[in-house]
Amino acid sequence: MKTLLCEIDLGAIRHNYRLLQRHAGAARVVGIVKADGYGHGDVPVAMALQREGCSHFAVARVHEGIKLRQAGIEGEILIMSGSFPSEFSALREFNLSTVVYTEENIEEMISAGITAPVHIKIDTGMNRLGFRPQKLEQVYQTLQRAGFDIKGVMTHMASADEPGASSIQQQEDLFFQTTDSFRNGLQEHITNSAGIFTLGKLGTLARPGIMLYGANPLPESSIDLRPAMSFKTRILQVKPVYKGEGISYGHTYIAKKDMTIAVIAAGYADGYSRLLSNRARVLVNGELAPQVGRICMDMSMVDITHISAKRGDEVVLFGEQQGRRIYAAELAEIMGTIDYEVFCSISPRVKRMYTGS
């Protein structure tokens, strides 16, 4: 094993894709592989999904779409954050679809003579990107007159991961009422991961992101997702610390008794957040060990007084070891964030290793 690595189980991602496709029914699942596949590796994940039959992919930026196409990803690749004039030629060269959500962007494309495949985004309540729903017909007509290949109409849910939220039904109703007269031949997509399980209607495409990677934004529900990422490191040194001594910067942890600590090769530069200091726990030889002292840039310390361990032993920051598991969601809760951010924060210097292809 490398000193520090993320193990990515592509078999788990393929399992999650099949599960989500079953739940999505007639709606085709789009492989969301933006942000380097939520830190899991965009190309390996997309290739695994393509082998599983996925024919639609989506990323946030044009350069992400280029990377996928150059790696041999076929089918539609959608740029969800749209594109700027400097990127228009790449849309044509690499056969990328782009989302349009402003009149200015449409005018830029028309002026440049670019009529790339487009998806129109309407804002049904997220109040992020998108046209107001009442503008859809005007936008559609403008694009049609200019000769654009209009592939679909889309929106984004604000609270799909909060079952019972009134905005779910409001957004769903507004979207399908707005798109009712545009359905012939157009793809409709409204749902993210949670929406597959909380919306009454999904349209023709579904856009699960985080669930593809095995994290569940609906913790109260029982969904057979398989976590795909394990974050692992090794012990650099085992050493005694005596009662009353402080550990790490600022001595924010003072030993209450004689103890044994392990210095491990993982710090905030690797994506093991400083916010976890004195609050997280890791797995060492199948046992839970609390993290102690401030997390440093490249190292952290854990209390292994109760564990027999030595230099070079594996340490699991999140993932499974000897039948026990720490979930990324546990770290996210400590940090006051979501597991999406935990995955995306893992540094590029952390080696990715793939299994289950």
C-alpha positions as a LaTeX table, in Angstrom:
\begin{tabular}{lrrr}
\hline
Residue & $x$ (\AA) & $y$ (\AA) & $z$ (\AA) \\
\hline
Met1 & 0.00 & 0.00 & 0.00 \\
Lys2 & 1.12 & 3.54 & $-0.67$ \\
Thr3 & 1.71 & 5.77 & 2.33 \\
Leu4 & $-1.51$ & 7.65 & 1.61 \\
Leu5 & $-4.22$ & 6.65 & $-0.85$ \\
Cys6 & $-7.86$ & 6.55 & $-1.76$ \\
Glu7 & $-9.14$ & 3.17 & $-2.79$ \\
Ile8 & $-12.02$ & 3.48 & $-5.26$ \\
Asp9 & $-14.28$ & 0.48 & $-5.76$ \\
Leu10 & $-15.61$ & 0.82 & $-9.31$ \\
Gly11 & $-17.72$ & $-2.26$ & $-8.72$ \\
Ala12 & $-19.58$ & $-0.34$ & $-6.01$ \\
Ile13 & $-20.18$ & 2.56 & $-8.41$ \\
Arg14 & $-21.53$ & 0.18 & $-11.05$ \\
His15 & $-23.80$ & $-1.42$ & $-8.43$ \\
Asn16 & $-25.09$ & 2.00 & $-7.40$ \\
Tyr17 & $-25.73$ & 2.93 & $-11.04$ \\
Arg18 & $-27.78$ & $-0.23$ & $-11.61$ \\
Leu19 & $-29.77$ & 0.38 & $-8.42$ \\
Leu20 & $-30.49$ & 3.99 & $-9.36$ \\
Gln21 & $-31.47$ & 3.03 & $-12.89$ \\
Arg22 & $-33.98$ & 0.52 & $-11.52$ \\
His23 & $-35.52$ & 3.16 & $-9.27$ \\
Ala24 & $-35.52$ & 5.76 & $-12.06$ \\
Gly25 & $-37.60$ & 3.46 & $-14.27$ \\
Ala26 & $-38.00$ & 4.86 & $-17.77$ \\
Ala27 & $-35.81$ & 7.88 & $-16.99$ \\
Arg28 & $-32.24$ & 7.34 & $-18.20$ \\
Val29 & $-29.60$ & 7.91 & $-15.52$ \\
Val30 & $-27.00$ & 10.55 & $-16.38$ \\
Gly31 & $-23.54$ & 9.84 & $-15.00$ \\
Ile32 & $-22.60$ & 12.98 & $-13.05$ \\
Val33 & $-18.80$ & 12.99 & $-13.03$ \\
Lys34 & $-18.08$ & 16.68 & $-12.43$ \\
Ala35 & $-15.36$ & 17.75 & $-9.96$ \\
Asp36 & $-13.21$ & 14.78 & $-10.95$ \\
Gly37 & $-16.07$ & 12.41 & $-10.22$ \\
Tyr38 & $-16.63$ & 13.96 & $-6.78$ \\
Gly39 & $-12.98$ & 13.22 & $-6.09$ \\
His40 & $-13.25$ & 9.60 & $-7.22$ \\
Gly41 & $-11.67$ & 10.16 & $-10.66$ \\
Asp42 & $-13.81$ & 11.32 & $-13.57$ \\
Val43 & $-12.34$ & 9.15 & $-16.34$ \\
Pro44 & $-12.19$ & 5.81 & $-14.45$ \\
Val45 & $-15.73$ & 6.37 & $-13.13$ \\
Ala46 & $-17.11$ & 7.39 & $-16.53$ \\
Met47 & $-15.46$ & 4.43 & $-18.22$ \\
Ala48 & $-16.97$ & 2.06 & $-15.63$ \\
Leu49 & $-20.41$ & 3.61 & $-16.12$ \\
Gln50 & $-20.09$ & 3.43 & $-19.90$ \\
Arg51 & $-19.33$ & $-0.29$ & $-19.63$ \\
Glu52 & $-22.48$ & $-0.58$ & $-17.54$ \\
Gly53 & $-24.54$ & 0.99 & $-20.34$ \\
Cys54 & $-24.60$ & 4.65 & $-19.34$ \\
Ser55 & $-24.99$ & 6.84 & $-22.44$ \\
His56 & $-25.38$ & 10.31 & $-20.88$ \\
Phe57 & $-22.76$ & 12.13 & $-18.83$ \\
Ala58 & $-22.60$ & 15.55 & $-17.24$ \\
Val59 & $-19.82$ & 17.78 & $-15.91$ \\
Ala60 & $-19.61$ & 21.37 & $-14.72$ \\
Arg61 & $-16.88$ & 22.85 & $-16.95$ \\
Val62 & $-15.93$ & 22.58 & $-20.60$ \\
His63 & $-12.40$ & 21.33 & $-19.85$ \\
Glu64 & $-13.95$ & 18.44 & $-17.90$ \\
Gly65 & $-15.99$ & 17.48 & $-20.95$ \\
Ile66 & $-12.94$ & 17.63 & $-23.20$ \\
Lys67 & $-11.06$ & 15.32 & $-20.85$ \\
Leu68 & $-13.85$ & 12.73 & $-20.98$ \\
Arg69 & $-14.11$ & 12.85 & $-24.76$ \\
Gln70 & $-10.37$ & 12.51 & $-25.21$ \\
Ala71 & $-10.45$ & 9.49 & $-22.90$ \\
Gly72 & $-12.96$ & 7.74 & $-25.16$ \\
Ile73 & $-16.27$ & 8.54 & $-23.50$ \\
Glu74 & $-19.06$ & 8.36 & $-26.06$ \\
Gly75 & $-22.68$ & 9.47 & $-25.93$ \\
Glu76 & $-23.82$ & 12.90 & $-24.80$ \\
Ile77 & $-21.60$ & 14.96 & $-22.51$ \\
Leu78 & $-23.44$ & 17.94 & $-21.01$ \\
Ile79 & $-21.70$ & 21.03 & $-19.62$ \\
Met80 & $-24.03$ & 22.02 & $-16.78$ \\
Ser81 & $-22.45$ & 25.39 & $-15.91$ \\
Gly82 & $-22.62$ & 26.53 & $-19.53$ \\
Ser83 & $-19.84$ & 27.97 & $-21.64$ \\
Phe84 & $-18.11$ & 31.24 & $-22.52$ \\
Pro85 & $-17.13$ & 32.48 & $-26.00$ \\
Ser86 & $-13.52$ & 31.34 & $-25.55$ \\
Glu87 & $-14.85$ & 27.79 & $-25.16$ \\
Phe88 & $-17.35$ & 27.71 & $-28.04$ \\
Ser89 & $-14.96$ & 26.15 & $-30.54$ \\
Ala90 & $-14.36$ & 23.27 & $-28.12$ \\
Leu91 & $-18.08$ & 22.54 & $-28.01$ \\
Arg92 & $-18.00$ & 21.89 & $-31.74$ \\
Glu93 & $-14.62$ & 20.13 & $-31.83$ \\
Phe94 & $-15.47$ & 17.68 & $-29.05$ \\
Asn95 & $-19.22$ & 17.37 & $-29.69$ \\
Leu96 & $-20.27$ & 18.68 & $-26.29$ \\
Ser97 & $-23.74$ & 19.82 & $-25.28$ \\
Thr98 & $-24.09$ & 22.93 & $-23.15$ \\
Val99 & $-26.70$ & 24.33 & $-20.81$ \\
Val100 & $-28.06$ & 27.80 & $-21.64$ \\
Tyr101 & $-29.63$ & 29.92 & $-18.94$ \\
Thr102 & $-29.17$ & 33.59 & $-19.99$ \\
Glu103 & $-30.16$ & 35.56 & $-23.06$ \\
Glu104 & $-26.65$ & 37.02 & $-23.17$ \\
Asn105 & $-25.15$ & 33.57 & $-23.54$ \\
Ile106 & $-27.51$ & 32.71 & $-26.39$ \\
Glu107 & $-26.64$ & 35.98 & $-28.14$ \\
Glu108 & $-22.92$ & 35.22 & $-27.72$ \\
Met109 & $-23.38$ & 31.83 & $-29.35$ \\
Ile110 & $-25.44$ & 33.20 & $-32.22$ \\
Ser111 & $-22.87$ & 35.95 & $-32.85$ \\
Ala112 & $-20.11$ & 33.34 & $-32.92$ \\
Gly113 & $-22.04$ & 31.15 & $-35.34$ \\
Ile114 & $-22.15$ & 28.29 & $-32.82$ \\
Thr115 & $-25.30$ & 26.19 & $-32.75$ \\
Ala116 & $-24.14$ & 23.47 & $-30.39$ \\
Pro117 & $-26.62$ & 21.04 & $-28.83$ \\
Val118 & $-28.23$ & 22.84 & $-25.89$ \\
His119 & $-30.36$ & 22.15 & $-22.85$ \\
Ile120 & $-32.46$ & 25.07 & $-21.61$ \\
Lys121 & $-32.37$ & 25.58 & $-17.87$ \\
Ile122 & $-35.33$ & 27.11 & $-16.10$ \\
Asp123 & $-35.33$ & 28.20 & $-12.47$ \\
Thr124 & $-38.31$ & 26.70 & $-10.64$ \\
Gly125 & $-37.29$ & 27.79 & $-7.15$ \\
Met126 & $-33.60$ & 27.06 & $-6.56$ \\
Asn127 & $-32.79$ & 30.70 & $-7.43$ \\
Arg128 & $-29.47$ & 29.76 & $-8.91$ \\
Leu129 & $-28.97$ & 29.45 & $-12.69$ \\
Gly130 & $-31.89$ & 29.50 & $-15.07$ \\
Phe131 & $-34.56$ & 31.44 & $-16.94$ \\
Arg132 & $-37.83$ & 32.24 & $-15.26$ \\
Pro133 & $-40.34$ & 29.60 & $-16.39$ \\
Gln134 & $-42.50$ & 32.14 & $-18.26$ \\
Lys135 & $-39.52$ & 32.85 & $-20.54$ \\
Leu136 & $-39.23$ & 29.27 & $-21.79$ \\
Glu137 & $-41.37$ & 29.65 & $-24.89$ \\
Gln138 & $-39.55$ & 32.82 & $-26.00$ \\
Val139 & $-36.15$ & 31.22 & $-25.42$ \\
Tyr140 & $-37.18$ & 28.07 & $-27.23$ \\
Gln141 & $-38.36$ & 30.05 & $-30.26$ \\
Thr142 & $-35.16$ & 32.11 & $-30.35$ \\
Leu143 & $-33.01$ & 28.99 & $-30.31$ \\
Gln144 & $-35.16$ & 27.22 & $-32.87$ \\
Arg145 & $-35.04$ & 30.15 & $-35.32$ \\
Ala146 & $-31.24$ & 30.31 & $-34.95$ \\
Gly147 & $-30.93$ & 26.62 & $-35.84$ \\
Phe148 & $-29.84$ & 25.24 & $-32.49$ \\
Asp149 & $-30.19$ & 21.55 & $-31.74$ \\
Ile150 & $-32.42$ & 21.83 & $-28.66$ \\
Lys151 & $-31.91$ & 18.63 & $-26.71$ \\
Gly152 & $-33.79$ & 19.22 & $-23.50$ \\
Val153 & $-35.25$ & 21.36 & $-20.73$ \\
Met154 & $-34.00$ & 21.07 & $-17.16$ \\
Thr155 & $-34.20$ & 22.52 & $-13.68$ \\
His156 & $-32.61$ & 21.80 & $-10.31$ \\
Met157 & $-34.29$ & 20.85 & $-7.04$ \\
Ala158 & $-33.58$ & 22.89 & $-3.92$ \\
Ser159 & $-34.79$ & 20.51 & $-1.21$ \\
Ala160 & $-35.21$ & 17.05 & $-2.74$ \\
Asp161 & $-33.24$ & 15.60 & 0.18 \\
Glu162 & $-35.85$ & 16.87 & 2.67 \\
Pro163 & $-38.87$ & 14.56 & 2.25 \\
Gly164 & $-42.06$ & 16.46 & 2.91 \\
Ala165 & $-40.62$ & 19.89 & 2.03 \\
Ser166 & $-43.33$ & 21.90 & 0.30 \\
Ser167 & $-40.89$ & 23.15 & $-2.33$ \\
Ile168 & $-40.50$ & 19.64 & $-3.77$ \\
Gln169 & $-44.06$ & 19.43 & $-5.07$ \\
Gln170 & $-44.08$ & 23.13 & $-5.98$ \\
Gln171 & $-40.99$ & 22.79 & $-8.16$ \\
Glu172 & $-42.15$ & 19.53 & $-9.69$ \\
Asp173 & $-45.57$ & 20.97 & $-10.60$ \\
Leu174 & $-44.11$ & 24.19 & $-11.99$ \\
Phe175 & $-41.54$ & 22.35 & $-14.10$ \\
Phe176 & $-43.92$ & 19.94 & $-15.77$ \\
Gln177 & $-46.64$ & 22.57 & $-16.23$ \\
Thr178 & $-44.07$ & 24.78 & $-17.94$ \\
Thr179 & $-42.66$ & 22.06 & $-20.16$ \\
Asp180 & $-46.00$ & 20.45 & $-21.04$ \\
Ser181 & $-46.13$ & 21.83 & $-24.57$ \\
Phe182 & $-42.43$ & 21.12 & $-25.26$ \\
Arg183 & $-42.32$ & 17.41 & $-24.56$ \\
Asn184 & $-42.23$ & 16.07 & $-28.10$ \\
Gly185 & $-38.68$ & 14.91 & $-28.64$ \\
Leu186 & $-37.17$ & 16.95 & $-25.80$ \\
Gln187 & $-35.43$ & 15.44 & $-22.80$ \\
Glu188 & $-36.81$ & 16.62 & $-19.48$ \\
His189 & $-34.68$ & 16.42 & $-16.37$ \\
Ile190 & $-35.45$ & 17.69 & $-12.93$ \\
Thr191 & $-34.10$ & 15.23 & $-10.40$ \\
Asn192 & $-30.86$ & 14.85 & $-8.49$ \\
Ser193 & $-29.99$ & 11.80 & $-6.35$ \\
Ala194 & $-32.58$ & 12.30 & $-3.64$ \\
Gly195 & $-35.25$ & 13.30 & $-6.13$ \\
Ile196 & $-35.27$ & 9.82 & $-7.64$ \\
Phe197 & $-36.85$ & 8.71 & $-4.36$ \\
Thr198 & $-38.87$ & 11.83 & $-3.39$ \\
Leu199 & $-40.35$ & 13.12 & $-6.66$ \\
Gly200 & $-43.53$ & 11.79 & $-8.19$ \\
Lys201 & $-42.34$ & 12.42 & $-11.77$ \\
Leu202 & $-38.78$ & 12.24 & $-13.04$ \\
Gly203 & $-38.98$ & 13.18 & $-16.74$ \\
Thr204 & $-36.84$ & 11.39 & $-19.31$ \\
Leu205 & $-33.43$ & 11.83 & $-17.65$ \\
Ala206 & $-32.32$ & 11.59 & $-14.01$ \\
Arg207 & $-29.14$ & 13.23 & $-12.69$ \\
Pro208 & $-27.96$ & 11.39 & $-9.56$ \\
Gly209 & $-24.58$ & 12.53 & $-8.34$ \\
Ile210 & $-23.69$ & 11.66 & $-4.77$ \\
Met211 & $-25.62$ & 8.37 & $-4.74$ \\
Leu212 & $-23.52$ & 7.04 & $-7.60$ \\
Tyr213 & $-20.59$ & 7.19 & $-5.18$ \\
Gly214 & $-22.44$ & 5.41 & $-2.39$ \\
Ala215 & $-23.40$ & 8.27 & $-0.08$ \\
Asn216 & $-27.03$ & 8.65 & 0.94 \\
Pro217 & $-28.57$ & 12.15 & 1.20 \\
Leu218 & $-31.70$ & 10.49 & 2.65 \\
Pro219 & $-30.25$ & 8.99 & 5.86 \\
Glu220 & $-33.67$ & 7.97 & 7.19 \\
Ser221 & $-34.26$ & 5.75 & 4.17 \\
Ser222 & $-32.87$ & 2.27 & 3.57 \\
Ile223 & $-31.20$ & 2.25 & 0.17 \\
Asp224 & $-28.71$ & $-0.46$ & $-0.78$ \\
Leu225 & $-25.90$ & 1.91 & $-1.74$ \\
Arg226 & $-22.27$ & 0.82 & $-1.55$ \\
Pro227 & $-19.65$ & 3.39 & $-0.52$ \\
Ala228 & $-16.99$ & 3.53 & $-3.23$ \\
Met229 & $-14.15$ & 5.45 & $-1.56$ \\
Ser230 & $-11.88$ & 4.49 & 1.31 \\
Phe231 & $-9.28$ & 7.01 & 2.56 \\
Lys232 & $-6.23$ & 5.29 & 4.03 \\
Thr233 & $-2.80$ & 6.11 & 5.35 \\
Arg234 & $-0.01$ & 4.57 & 7.44 \\
Ile235 & 1.60 & 5.06 & 10.83 \\
Leu236 & 4.88 & 7.01 & 10.68 \\
Gln237 & 5.86 & 6.65 & 14.33 \\
Val238 & 4.55 & 5.14 & 17.56 \\
Lys239 & 5.64 & 7.00 & 20.69 \\
Pro240 & 4.78 & 7.56 & 24.36 \\
Val241 & 3.22 & 10.75 & 25.67 \\
Tyr242 & 3.15 & 11.29 & 29.43 \\
Lys243 & 0.45 & 12.73 & 31.65 \\
Gly244 & 0.34 & 16.52 & 31.45 \\
Glu245 & 2.15 & 16.79 & 28.11 \\
Gly246 & 0.58 & 18.59 & 25.17 \\
Ile247 & 0.18 & 17.26 & 21.66 \\
Ser248 & 0.62 & 19.18 & 18.37 \\
Tyr249 & 0.33 & 22.92 & 17.63 \\
Gly250 & $-1.04$ & 25.01 & 20.46 \\
His251 & $-1.26$ & 22.02 & 22.79 \\
Thr252 & $-5.03$ & 21.91 & 22.36 \\
Tyr253 & $-4.88$ & 18.36 & 23.71 \\
Ile254 & $-3.24$ & 17.66 & 27.09 \\
Ala255 & $-2.67$ & 14.05 & 28.04 \\
Lys256 & $-4.81$ & 13.12 & 31.07 \\
Lys257 & $-2.71$ & 10.01 & 31.63 \\
Asp258 & 0.31 & 8.27 & 30.21 \\
Met259 & $-0.61$ & 7.23 & 26.67 \\
Thr260 & 0.67 & 5.93 & 23.36 \\
Ile261 & 0.11 & 7.89 & 20.19 \\
Ala262 & 0.61 & 7.11 & 16.54 \\
Val263 & 1.72 & 9.85 & 14.18 \\
Ile264 & $-0.03$ & 9.21 & 10.87 \\
Ala265 & 0.69 & 10.50 & 7.36 \\
Ala266 & $-2.47$ & 12.51 & 6.72 \\
Gly267 & $-3.14$ & 16.18 & 7.18 \\
Tyr268 & $-5.23$ & 19.03 & 5.89 \\
Ala269 & $-3.11$ & 19.31 & 2.72 \\
Asp270 & $-4.40$ & 15.83 & 1.88 \\
Gly271 & $-8.03$ & 16.69 & 2.60 \\
Tyr272 & $-8.12$ & 15.55 & 6.22 \\
Ser273 & $-9.60$ & 18.77 & 7.51 \\
Arg274 & $-8.20$ & 20.74 & 10.44 \\
Leu275 & $-11.83$ & 21.06 & 11.58 \\
Leu276 & $-11.63$ & 17.41 & 12.63 \\
Ser277 & $-8.97$ & 18.17 & 15.24 \\
Asn278 & $-9.65$ & 16.47 & 18.59 \\
Arg279 & $-13.02$ & 15.25 & 17.31 \\
Ala280 & $-12.53$ & 12.57 & 14.66 \\
Arg281 & $-11.63$ & 8.93 & 15.00 \\
Val282 & $-9.82$ & 6.48 & 12.74 \\
Leu283 & $-9.49$ & 2.73 & 12.44 \\
Val284 & $-6.21$ & 1.05 & 13.42 \\
Asn285 & $-6.08$ & $-2.75$ & 13.19 \\
Gly286 & $-9.86$ & $-2.87$ & 13.30 \\
Glu287 & $-10.16$ & $-0.70$ & 16.43 \\
Leu288 & $-11.42$ & 2.87 & 16.75 \\
Ala289 & $-8.75$ & 5.37 & 17.76 \\
Pro290 & $-9.52$ & 9.03 & 18.60 \\
Gln291 & $-7.61$ & 11.76 & 16.82 \\
Val292 & $-5.77$ & 13.99 & 19.30 \\
Gly293 & $-4.18$ & 17.43 & 18.95 \\
Arg294 & $-4.43$ & 19.80 & 16.02 \\
Ile295 & $-4.30$ & 18.21 & 12.59 \\
Cys296 & $-1.19$ & 19.45 & 10.77 \\
Met297 & $-0.57$ & 20.01 & 7.08 \\
Asp298 & 0.92 & 16.56 & 6.47 \\
Met299 & 0.41 & 14.64 & 9.71 \\
Ser300 & $-2.04$ & 13.90 & 12.51 \\
Met301 & $-1.84$ & 12.10 & 15.83 \\
Val302 & $-4.17$ & 9.40 & 17.15 \\
Asp303 & $-4.48$ & 7.74 & 20.54 \\
Ile304 & $-3.59$ & 4.05 & 20.26 \\
Thr305 & $-3.02$ & 3.39 & 23.97 \\
His306 & $-5.55$ & 0.54 & 23.78 \\
Ile307 & $-4.29$ & $-0.85$ & 20.43 \\
Ser308 & $-1.24$ & $-2.89$ & 19.48 \\
Ala309 & 0.22 & $-1.15$ & 16.42 \\
Lys310 & 3.55 & $-0.33$ & 14.83 \\
Arg311 & 5.14 & 1.88 & 12.20 \\
Gly312 & 3.75 & 1.08 & 8.74 \\
Asp313 & 0.38 & $-0.27$ & 9.91 \\
Glu314 & $-2.65$ & 0.79 & 7.89 \\
Val315 & $-4.90$ & 3.54 & 9.24 \\
Val316 & $-8.38$ & 4.12 & 7.80 \\
Leu317 & $-9.61$ & 7.72 & 7.95 \\
Phe318 & $-12.94$ & 6.69 & 6.43 \\
Gly319 & $-13.85$ & 3.38 & 4.92 \\
Glu320 & $-13.81$ & $-0.22$ & 6.15 \\
Gln321 & $-11.19$ & $-2.20$ & 8.04 \\
Gln322 & $-11.65$ & $-5.67$ & 9.53 \\
Gly323 & $-15.43$ & $-5.47$ & 9.43 \\
Arg324 & $-15.75$ & $-1.98$ & 10.96 \\
Arg325 & $-16.52$ & 1.15 & 8.98 \\
Ile326 & $-16.23$ & 4.90 & 9.36 \\
Tyr327 & $-18.49$ & 6.74 & 6.91 \\
Ala328 & $-17.53$ & 9.99 & 5.22 \\
Ala329 & $-20.82$ & 11.35 & 6.61 \\
Glu330 & $-19.36$ & 11.04 & 10.12 \\
Leu331 & $-16.49$ & 13.35 & 9.19 \\
Ala332 & $-18.90$ & 15.70 & 7.43 \\
Glu333 & $-21.08$ & 16.01 & 10.53 \\
Ile334 & $-18.06$ & 16.91 & 12.66 \\
Met335 & $-17.00$ & 19.51 & 10.08 \\
Gly336 & $-20.50$ & 20.97 & 9.79 \\
Thr337 & $-20.71$ & 20.14 & 6.11 \\
Ile338 & $-21.83$ & 17.33 & 3.77 \\
Asp339 & $-20.05$ & 14.24 & 2.55 \\
Tyr340 & $-19.90$ & 15.75 & $-0.96$ \\
Glu341 & $-17.32$ & 18.21 & 0.37 \\
Val342 & $-15.39$ & 15.49 & 2.19 \\
Phe343 & $-14.96$ & 13.56 & $-1.07$ \\
Cys344 & $-14.15$ & 16.62 & $-3.18$ \\
Ser345 & $-11.60$ & 17.89 & $-0.66$ \\
Ile346 & $-9.27$ & 14.90 & $-1.00$ \\
Ser347 & $-6.09$ & 16.37 & $-2.47$ \\
Pro348 & $-4.71$ & 15.39 & $-5.89$ \\
Arg349 & $-1.50$ & 14.38 & $-4.12$ \\
Val350 & $-3.42$ & 11.46 & $-2.61$ \\
Lys351 & $-2.94$ & 8.47 & $-4.92$ \\
Arg352 & $-6.15$ & 6.90 & $-6.27$ \\
Met353 & $-6.17$ & 3.14 & $-6.62$ \\
Tyr354 & $-9.01$ & 1.38 & $-8.45$ \\
Thr355 & $-10.56$ & $-2.00$ & $-7.82$ \\
Gly356 & $-13.63$ & $-3.81$ & $-9.14$ \\
Ser357 & $-13.39$ & $-2.46$ & $-12.69$ \\
\hline
\end{tabular}
